[in-house]
Amino acid sequence: MAKYLLMTTALLAVAAATTHCERRPLVDISQTHYVRVYVDENLKNVTTGFYDPTLHKPDYSSPDVLRVVLYDPTSGKVAAERYLRNRDSDDRGTFYDGYVSAPPGNYQLLTYNFGTESTLIRNDHLFEGAEAYTEEISDYLRSQLSSRADPAERIVYVPDHLFVDQHETLQIPVSQQVDTLYNAQDDHFTAGSIVKSYYLQIRVKGAKMISTATGLLTGMAGSAGLNDGAIREDDPVTVYFEMEPGNTISEDEAYIYTTFHTFGKLPDQSNELSITFDIKTTDGRSLTATLDITDKFSEPEAIEQQWLLLDQVLNIPEIDGSEGGGFVPGVDDWEDIETDIII
């Protein structure tokens, strides 16, 4: 009997403990918010608006991840964040969605694509301080340039496209269920690129003698803010890009071209934009030519289509091989000869 009473008491104690057990969700649904971010992938000279659709197009693929950050407007520091990896599309285009957890209150929102190759982000712990930039080119690439001896000149890689959306004020109301975050227009967020892509071409006489060709463009901004998309005017750089062979004009004349990316040109009216073409020829020469293209950026084609169609013609001189019976030495027999390209 005593054993029976002991077992009964134990079972009642377990039952009582079970009735007081409460299952709590891992995340408070009243602080969980659905967020969707569309990406505007209509990028001039990258996905649309090509000067010549038959030419090789710049590499592009949709971002893998978007970062959504909520900042405390008082401190400007990160209050909550989430990386959106789920990607889908509808009739509006590509979007990324997921959930972010944050209590009701006022915030500043910043969202941008994460994991770009050449575009880097600094000070992203602050809403006002977050900036996009690129690093200086490698010592090896710089050593290959014939015309750049000043170590103080900052020559940088071109940026990747960075899709950004920002909102100075975002209010999260009290809710007892999972809600959706919207912008001020009661719509989902849309991120647009803060990087521009320009198509550039120039005619070259003697183009068949080109082995490699690079371009160096001065007067560009080296960084841009994420909270406003504005270039940093106190950060002048020279951007580096490689040129490709284009359409043939005649047996000895053709275009070389590129599509380069930039945060933008510096706006100062006194700022001169110059481009240097640094060319290696098949016979081992290093040739350079520098052009002032300041006025080109104010032409309608540059403003509306972001096309820089240069009027000048670069003339690569023939090597004089008449001496000694007309023998022209091979590439290995020539040391680099630095000279200007005739324009």
GROMACS .gro file of C-alpha atoms in nm:
model
  343
    1MET     CA    1   0.000   0.000   0.000
    2ALA     CA    2   0.278   0.236   0.094
    3LYS     CA    3   0.452   0.155  -0.235
    4TYR     CA    4   0.133   0.231  -0.426
    5LEU     CA    5   0.093   0.566  -0.252
    6LEU     CA    6   0.455   0.655  -0.327
    7MET     CA    7   0.414   0.583  -0.700
    8THR     CA    8   0.087   0.775  -0.711
    9THR     CA    9   0.247   1.079  -0.548
   10ALA     CA   10   0.537   1.071  -0.795
   11LEU     CA   11   0.305   1.053  -1.094
   12LEU     CA   12   0.097   1.343  -0.965
   13ALA     CA   13   0.411   1.550  -0.920
   14VAL     CA   14   0.519   1.480  -1.278
   15ALA     CA   15   0.171   1.565  -1.406
   16ALA     CA   16   0.168   1.889  -1.211
   17ALA     CA   17   0.507   1.985  -1.349
   18THR     CA   18   0.392   1.905  -1.702
   19THR     CA   19   0.082   2.125  -1.678
   20HIS     CA   20   0.301   2.423  -1.582
   21CYS     CA   21   0.545   2.374  -1.872
   22GLU     CA   22   0.523   2.654  -2.134
   23ARG     CA   23   0.665   2.638  -2.487
   24ARG     CA   24   0.812   2.970  -2.596
   25PRO     CA   25   0.909   3.057  -2.951
   26LEU     CA   26   1.278   3.112  -3.025
   27VAL     CA   27   1.190   3.445  -3.184
   28ASP     CA   28   0.927   3.688  -3.061
   29ILE     CA   29   0.691   3.721  -3.357
   30SER     CA   30   0.594   4.072  -3.244
   31GLN     CA   31   0.953   4.177  -3.324
   32THR     CA   32   0.986   3.981  -3.650
   33HIS     CA   33   0.950   4.171  -3.977
   34TYR     CA   34   0.942   4.052  -4.336
   35VAL     CA   35   1.161   4.255  -4.572
   36ARG     CA   36   1.185   4.240  -4.952
   37VAL     CA   37   1.441   4.427  -5.162
   38TYR     CA   38   1.421   4.456  -5.540
   39VAL     CA   39   1.740   4.519  -5.738
   40ASP     CA   40   1.734   4.757  -6.036
   41GLU     CA   41   1.954   4.571  -6.283
   42ASN     CA   42   1.900   4.809  -6.576
   43LEU     CA   43   2.265   4.909  -6.597
   44LYS     CA   44   2.373   5.119  -6.894
   45ASN     CA   45   2.649   4.954  -7.100
   46VAL     CA   46   2.635   4.643  -6.878
   47THR     CA   47   2.287   4.495  -6.921
   48THR     CA   48   2.126   4.751  -7.151
   49GLY     CA   49   2.195   5.056  -7.371
   50PHE     CA   50   2.496   4.915  -7.556
   51TYR     CA   51   2.676   5.130  -7.812
   52ASP     CA   52   2.750   4.819  -8.019
   53PRO     CA   53   2.568   4.501  -7.906
   54THR     CA   54   2.805   4.286  -8.114
   55LEU     CA   55   3.105   4.370  -7.896
   56HIS     CA   56   3.207   4.176  -7.588
   57LYS     CA   57   2.992   4.280  -7.291
   58PRO     CA   58   3.116   4.332  -6.936
   59ASP     CA   59   3.075   4.037  -6.703
   60TYR     CA   60   2.770   4.066  -6.480
   61SER     CA   61   2.570   3.840  -6.250
   62SER     CA   62   2.303   3.915  -5.992
   63PRO     CA   63   2.427   3.957  -5.634
   64ASP     CA   64   2.441   3.650  -5.413
   65VAL     CA   65   2.356   3.822  -5.083
   66LEU     CA   66   2.202   4.148  -4.968
   67ARG     CA   67   2.268   4.293  -4.625
   68VAL     CA   68   1.989   4.480  -4.447
   69VAL     CA   69   2.096   4.699  -4.156
   70LEU     CA   70   1.884   4.894  -3.910
   71TYR     CA   71   2.068   5.174  -3.732
   72ASP     CA   72   1.979   5.355  -3.412
   73PRO     CA   73   1.913   5.716  -3.525
   74THR     CA   74   2.046   5.855  -3.198
   75SER     CA   75   2.384   5.684  -3.201
   76GLY     CA   76   2.398   5.600  -3.573
   77LYS     CA   77   2.520   5.253  -3.482
   78VAL     CA   78   2.389   4.911  -3.586
   79ALA     CA   79   2.075   4.803  -3.398
   80ALA     CA   80   1.985   4.496  -3.606
   81GLU     CA   81   2.091   4.332  -3.930
   82ARG     CA   82   2.013   4.040  -4.157
   83TYR     CA   83   2.172   3.887  -4.467
   84LEU     CA   84   1.915   3.806  -4.736
   85ARG     CA   85   2.017   3.498  -4.933
   86ASN     CA   86   1.680   3.395  -5.073
   87ARG     CA   87   1.657   3.524  -5.431
   88ASP     CA   88   1.351   3.516  -5.653
   89SER     CA   89   1.190   3.720  -5.928
   90ASP     CA   90   0.851   3.839  -6.044
   91ASP     CA   91   0.722   4.082  -6.305
   92ARG     CA   92   0.908   4.366  -6.128
   93GLY     CA   93   1.243   4.192  -6.145
   94THR     CA   94   1.487   4.020  -5.913
   95PHE     CA   95   1.428   4.049  -5.540
   96TYR     CA   96   1.575   3.921  -5.214
   97ASP     CA   97   1.369   3.857  -4.905
   98GLY     CA   98   1.383   3.733  -4.548
   99TYR     CA   99   1.312   3.837  -4.191
  100VAL     CA  100   1.480   4.082  -3.957
  101SER     CA  101   1.421   4.099  -3.584
  102ALA     CA  102   1.393   4.437  -3.412
  103PRO     CA  103   1.170   4.592  -3.143
  104PRO     CA  104   0.925   4.872  -3.232
  105GLY     CA  105   1.084   5.213  -3.273
  106ASN     CA  106   1.247   5.453  -3.516
  107TYR     CA  107   1.543   5.343  -3.727
  108GLN     CA  108   1.761   5.431  -4.023
  109LEU     CA  109   1.777   5.161  -4.291
  110LEU     CA  110   2.059   5.070  -4.523
  111THR     CA  111   2.069   4.775  -4.760
  112TYR     CA  112   2.338   4.681  -5.012
  113ASN     CA  113   2.474   4.375  -5.190
  114PHE     CA  114   2.742   4.190  -4.999
  115GLY     CA  115   3.051   4.009  -5.126
  116THR     CA  116   3.156   4.223  -5.425
  117GLU     CA  117   3.498   4.143  -5.567
  118SER     CA  118   3.663   4.483  -5.610
  119THR     CA  119   3.421   4.719  -5.432
  120LEU     CA  120   3.498   4.728  -5.061
  121ILE     CA  121   3.296   4.872  -4.772
  122ARG     CA  122   3.436   5.061  -4.474
  123ASN     CA  123   3.279   5.214  -4.163
  124ASP     CA  124   2.964   5.009  -4.216
  125HIS     CA  125   2.898   5.015  -3.839
  126LEU     CA  126   2.782   5.376  -3.883
  127PHE     CA  127   2.491   5.495  -4.098
  128GLU     CA  128   2.659   5.828  -4.180
  129GLY     CA  129   3.007   5.679  -4.219
  130ALA     CA  130   2.957   5.377  -4.446
  131GLU     CA  131   3.152   5.417  -4.772
  132ALA     CA  132   3.231   5.214  -5.082
  133TYR     CA  133   3.580   5.227  -5.232
  134THR     CA  134   3.839   5.024  -5.425
  135GLU     CA  135   4.202   4.950  -5.349
  136GLU     CA  136   4.509   5.064  -5.537
  137ILE     CA  137   4.632   4.839  -5.816
  138SER     CA  138   4.901   4.585  -5.738
  139ASP     CA  139   5.270   4.671  -5.746
  140TYR     CA  140   5.308   4.436  -6.042
  141LEU     CA  141   5.048   4.618  -6.254
  142ARG     CA  142   5.196   4.952  -6.162
  143SER     CA  143   5.544   4.835  -6.261
  144GLN     CA  144   5.410   4.755  -6.609
  145LEU     CA  145   5.299   5.113  -6.672
  146SER     CA  146   5.532   5.330  -6.877
  147SER     CA  147   5.393   5.669  -6.781
  148ARG     CA  148   5.335   5.662  -6.404
  149ALA     CA  149   5.642   5.742  -6.198
  150ASP     CA  150   5.480   5.957  -5.926
  151PRO     CA  151   5.423   5.730  -5.623
  152ALA     CA  152   5.177   5.983  -5.477
  153GLU     CA  153   4.926   5.920  -5.756
  154ARG     CA  154   4.659   5.680  -5.640
  155ILE     CA  155   4.577   5.440  -5.924
  156VAL     CA  156   4.286   5.214  -5.831
  157TYR     CA  157   4.081   4.927  -5.968
  158VAL     CA  158   3.738   5.002  -6.111
  159PRO     CA  159   3.451   4.918  -5.873
  160ASP     CA  160   3.189   4.649  -5.912
  161HIS     CA  161   2.829   4.759  -5.922
  162LEU     CA  162   2.698   4.818  -5.571
  163PHE     CA  163   2.321   4.819  -5.526
  164VAL     CA  164   2.212   5.042  -5.239
  165ASP     CA  165   1.887   5.160  -5.083
  166GLN     CA  166   1.875   5.386  -4.781
  167HIS     CA  167   1.611   5.554  -4.568
  168GLU     CA  168   1.685   5.822  -4.315
  169THR     CA  169   1.365   5.743  -4.124
  170LEU     CA  170   1.196   5.407  -4.085
  171GLN     CA  171   0.931   5.351  -3.820
  172ILE     CA  172   0.849   5.003  -3.691
  173PRO     CA  173   0.510   5.011  -3.516
  174VAL     CA  174   0.391   4.785  -3.238
  175SER     CA  175   0.248   4.461  -3.379
  176GLN     CA  176   0.138   4.131  -3.232
  177GLN     CA  177   0.227   3.937  -3.545
  178VAL     CA  178   0.487   3.918  -3.818
  179ASP     CA  179   0.455   4.235  -4.025
  180THR     CA  180   0.625   4.375  -4.337
  181LEU     CA  181   0.866   4.665  -4.356
  182TYR     CA  182   0.790   4.920  -4.629
  183ASN     CA  183   0.948   5.242  -4.752
  184ALA     CA  184   0.787   5.585  -4.723
  185GLN     CA  185   0.573   5.509  -5.030
  186ASP     CA  186   0.434   5.194  -4.864
  187ASP     CA  187   0.620   4.977  -5.111
  188HIS     CA  188   0.899   4.723  -5.095
  189PHE     CA  189   1.256   4.853  -5.105
  190THR     CA  190   1.445   4.894  -5.433
  191ALA     CA  191   1.824   4.909  -5.450
  192GLY     CA  192   1.996   5.090  -5.737
  193SER     CA  193   2.364   5.095  -5.826
  194ILE     CA  194   2.581   5.386  -5.707
  195VAL     CA  195   2.836   5.294  -5.978
  196LYS     CA  196   2.824   5.416  -6.340
  197SER     CA  197   2.955   5.229  -6.644
  198TYR     CA  198   3.097   5.422  -6.940
  199TYR     CA  199   3.170   5.284  -7.285
  200LEU     CA  200   3.489   5.435  -7.432
  201GLN     CA  201   3.647   5.389  -7.774
  202ILE     CA  202   3.924   5.541  -7.986
  203ARG     CA  203   4.061   5.475  -8.335
  204VAL     CA  204   4.413   5.341  -8.372
  205LYS     CA  205   4.623   5.339  -8.686
  206GLY     CA  206   4.862   5.045  -8.672
  207ALA     CA  207   4.626   4.861  -8.437
  208LYS     CA  208   4.752   4.524  -8.559
  209MET     CA  209   5.078   4.597  -8.376
  210ILE     CA  210   4.909   4.619  -8.034
  211SER     CA  211   4.994   4.347  -7.787
  212THR     CA  212   4.822   4.497  -7.479
  213ALA     CA  213   4.654   4.831  -7.412
  214THR     CA  214   4.548   4.988  -7.083
  215GLY     CA  215   4.380   5.315  -6.993
  216LEU     CA  216   4.440   5.550  -6.699
  217LEU     CA  217   4.170   5.809  -6.636
  218THR     CA  218   4.230   6.093  -6.390
  219GLY     CA  219   3.978   6.315  -6.214
  220MET     CA  220   3.762   6.033  -6.080
  221ALA     CA  221   3.620   5.989  -5.729
  222GLY     CA  222   3.772   5.706  -5.530
  223SER     CA  223   3.477   5.648  -5.297
  224ALA     CA  224   3.107   5.716  -5.238
  225GLY     CA  225   2.880   5.724  -4.935
  226LEU     CA  226   2.617   5.456  -4.892
  227ASN     CA  227   2.372   5.670  -4.698
  228ASP     CA  228   2.342   5.924  -4.982
  229GLY     CA  229   2.520   5.769  -5.284
  230ALA     CA  230   2.725   6.088  -5.322
  231ILE     CA  231   3.087   6.074  -5.433
  232ARG     CA  232   3.356   6.184  -5.191
  233GLU     CA  233   3.500   6.494  -5.357
  234ASP     CA  234   3.807   6.492  -5.131
  235ASP     CA  235   3.914   6.151  -5.265
  236PRO     CA  236   4.057   6.200  -5.619
  237VAL     CA  237   4.197   5.892  -5.793
  238THR     CA  238   4.308   5.760  -6.129
  239VAL     CA  239   4.117   5.453  -6.246
  240TYR     CA  240   4.289   5.168  -6.428
  241PHE     CA  241   4.123   4.958  -6.698
  242GLU     CA  242   4.221   4.732  -6.984
  243MET     CA  243   4.128   4.799  -7.348
  244GLU     CA  244   4.005   4.542  -7.600
  245PRO     CA  245   4.036   4.525  -7.980
  246GLY     CA  246   3.716   4.643  -8.149
  247ASN     CA  247   3.578   4.672  -8.499
  248THR     CA  248   3.818   4.692  -8.791
  249ILE     CA  249   3.802   5.008  -9.002
  250SER     CA  250   4.063   4.918  -9.262
  251GLU     CA  251   4.356   4.680  -9.299
  252ASP     CA  252   4.571   4.893  -9.072
  253GLU     CA  253   4.314   5.079  -8.861
  254ALA     CA  254   4.072   4.964  -8.594
  255TYR     CA  255   3.905   5.070  -8.271
  256ILE     CA  256   4.010   4.976  -7.922
  257TYR     CA  257   3.741   5.002  -7.656
  258THR     CA  258   3.643   4.927  -7.299
  259THR     CA  259   3.356   4.961  -7.055
  260PHE     CA  260   3.488   5.099  -6.729
  261HIS     CA  261   3.307   5.151  -6.399
  262THR     CA  262   3.339   5.449  -6.167
  263PHE     CA  263   3.173   5.611  -5.867
  264GLY     CA  264   3.174   5.928  -6.077
  265LYS     CA  265   3.388   6.216  -6.192
  266LEU     CA  266   3.486   6.501  -5.963
  267PRO     CA  267   3.250   6.795  -6.024
  268ASP     CA  268   3.494   7.085  -5.988
  269GLN     CA  269   3.478   7.297  -6.302
  270SER     CA  270   3.856   7.337  -6.293
  271ASN     CA  271   3.908   6.964  -6.275
  272GLU     CA  272   4.076   6.835  -6.590
  273LEU     CA  273   4.001   6.481  -6.696
  274SER     CA  274   4.283   6.320  -6.889
  275ILE     CA  275   4.321   5.969  -7.019
  276THR     CA  276   4.654   5.803  -7.087
  277PHE     CA  277   4.672   5.506  -7.322
  278ASP     CA  278   4.958   5.279  -7.227
  279ILE     CA  279   5.028   5.036  -7.512
  280LYS     CA  280   5.271   4.748  -7.552
  281THR     CA  281   5.342   4.656  -7.913
  282THR     CA  282   5.416   4.318  -8.062
  283ASP     CA  283   5.774   4.428  -8.132
  284GLY     CA  284   5.840   4.511  -7.768
  285ARG     CA  285   5.787   4.888  -7.753
  286SER     CA  286   5.606   5.074  -7.473
  287LEU     CA  287   5.404   5.363  -7.616
  288THR     CA  288   5.194   5.625  -7.439
  289ALA     CA  289   4.953   5.901  -7.537
  290THR     CA  290   4.764   6.138  -7.306
  291LEU     CA  291   4.445   6.318  -7.410
  292ASP     CA  292   4.235   6.581  -7.235
  293ILE     CA  293   3.876   6.454  -7.243
  294THR     CA  294   3.721   6.699  -6.996
  295ASP     CA  295   3.469   6.828  -7.252
  296LYS     CA  296   3.364   6.477  -7.353
  297PHE     CA  297   3.180   6.423  -7.024
  298SER     CA  298   2.950   6.718  -7.096
  299GLU     CA  299   2.845   6.598  -7.441
  300PRO     CA  300   2.491   6.454  -7.481
  301GLU     CA  301   2.619   6.103  -7.561
  302ALA     CA  302   2.813   6.097  -7.235
  303ILE     CA  303   2.532   6.239  -7.025
  304GLU     CA  304   2.247   6.034  -7.170
  305GLN     CA  305   2.410   5.708  -7.282
  306GLN     CA  306   2.740   5.721  -7.091
  307TRP     CA  307   2.935   5.683  -7.415
  308LEU     CA  308   3.277   5.844  -7.460
  309LEU     CA  309   3.349   5.832  -7.832
  310LEU     CA  310   3.688   5.994  -7.879
  311ASP     CA  311   3.755   6.179  -8.204
  312GLN     CA  312   4.134   6.152  -8.202
  313VAL     CA  313   4.329   5.883  -8.384
  314LEU     CA  314   4.630   5.718  -8.223
  315ASN     CA  315   4.906   5.643  -8.469
  316ILE     CA  316   5.144   5.362  -8.375
  317PRO     CA  317   5.463   5.427  -8.574
  318GLU     CA  318   5.622   5.153  -8.774
  319ILE     CA  319   5.962   5.040  -8.649
  320ASP     CA  320   6.239   5.141  -8.889
  321GLY     CA  321   6.397   4.813  -9.001
  322SER     CA  322   6.554   4.933  -9.327
  323GLU     CA  323   6.906   4.944  -9.189
  324GLY     CA  324   7.106   4.626  -9.237
  325GLY     CA  325   6.920   4.488  -9.536
  326GLY     CA  326   6.571   4.542  -9.400
  327PHE     CA  327   6.604   4.301  -9.108
  328VAL     CA  328   6.338   4.352  -8.843
  329PRO     CA  329   6.438   4.189  -8.515
  330GLY     CA  330   6.198   3.973  -8.322
  331VAL     CA  331   6.032   4.072  -7.998
  332ASP     CA  332   6.300   3.911  -7.783
  333ASP     CA  333   6.571   4.121  -7.953
  334TRP     CA  334   6.413   4.453  -7.850
  335GLU     CA  335   6.430   4.625  -7.515
  336ASP     CA  336   6.134   4.839  -7.413
  337ILE     CA  337   6.138   5.175  -7.590
  338GLU     CA  338   5.933   5.444  -7.418
  339THR     CA  339   5.796   5.698  -7.664
  340ASP     CA  340   5.482   5.897  -7.733
  341ILE     CA  341   5.211   5.783  -7.970
  342ILE     CA  342   5.151   6.024  -8.256
  343ILE     CA  343   4.799   6.170  -8.248
   0.00000   0.00000   0.00000
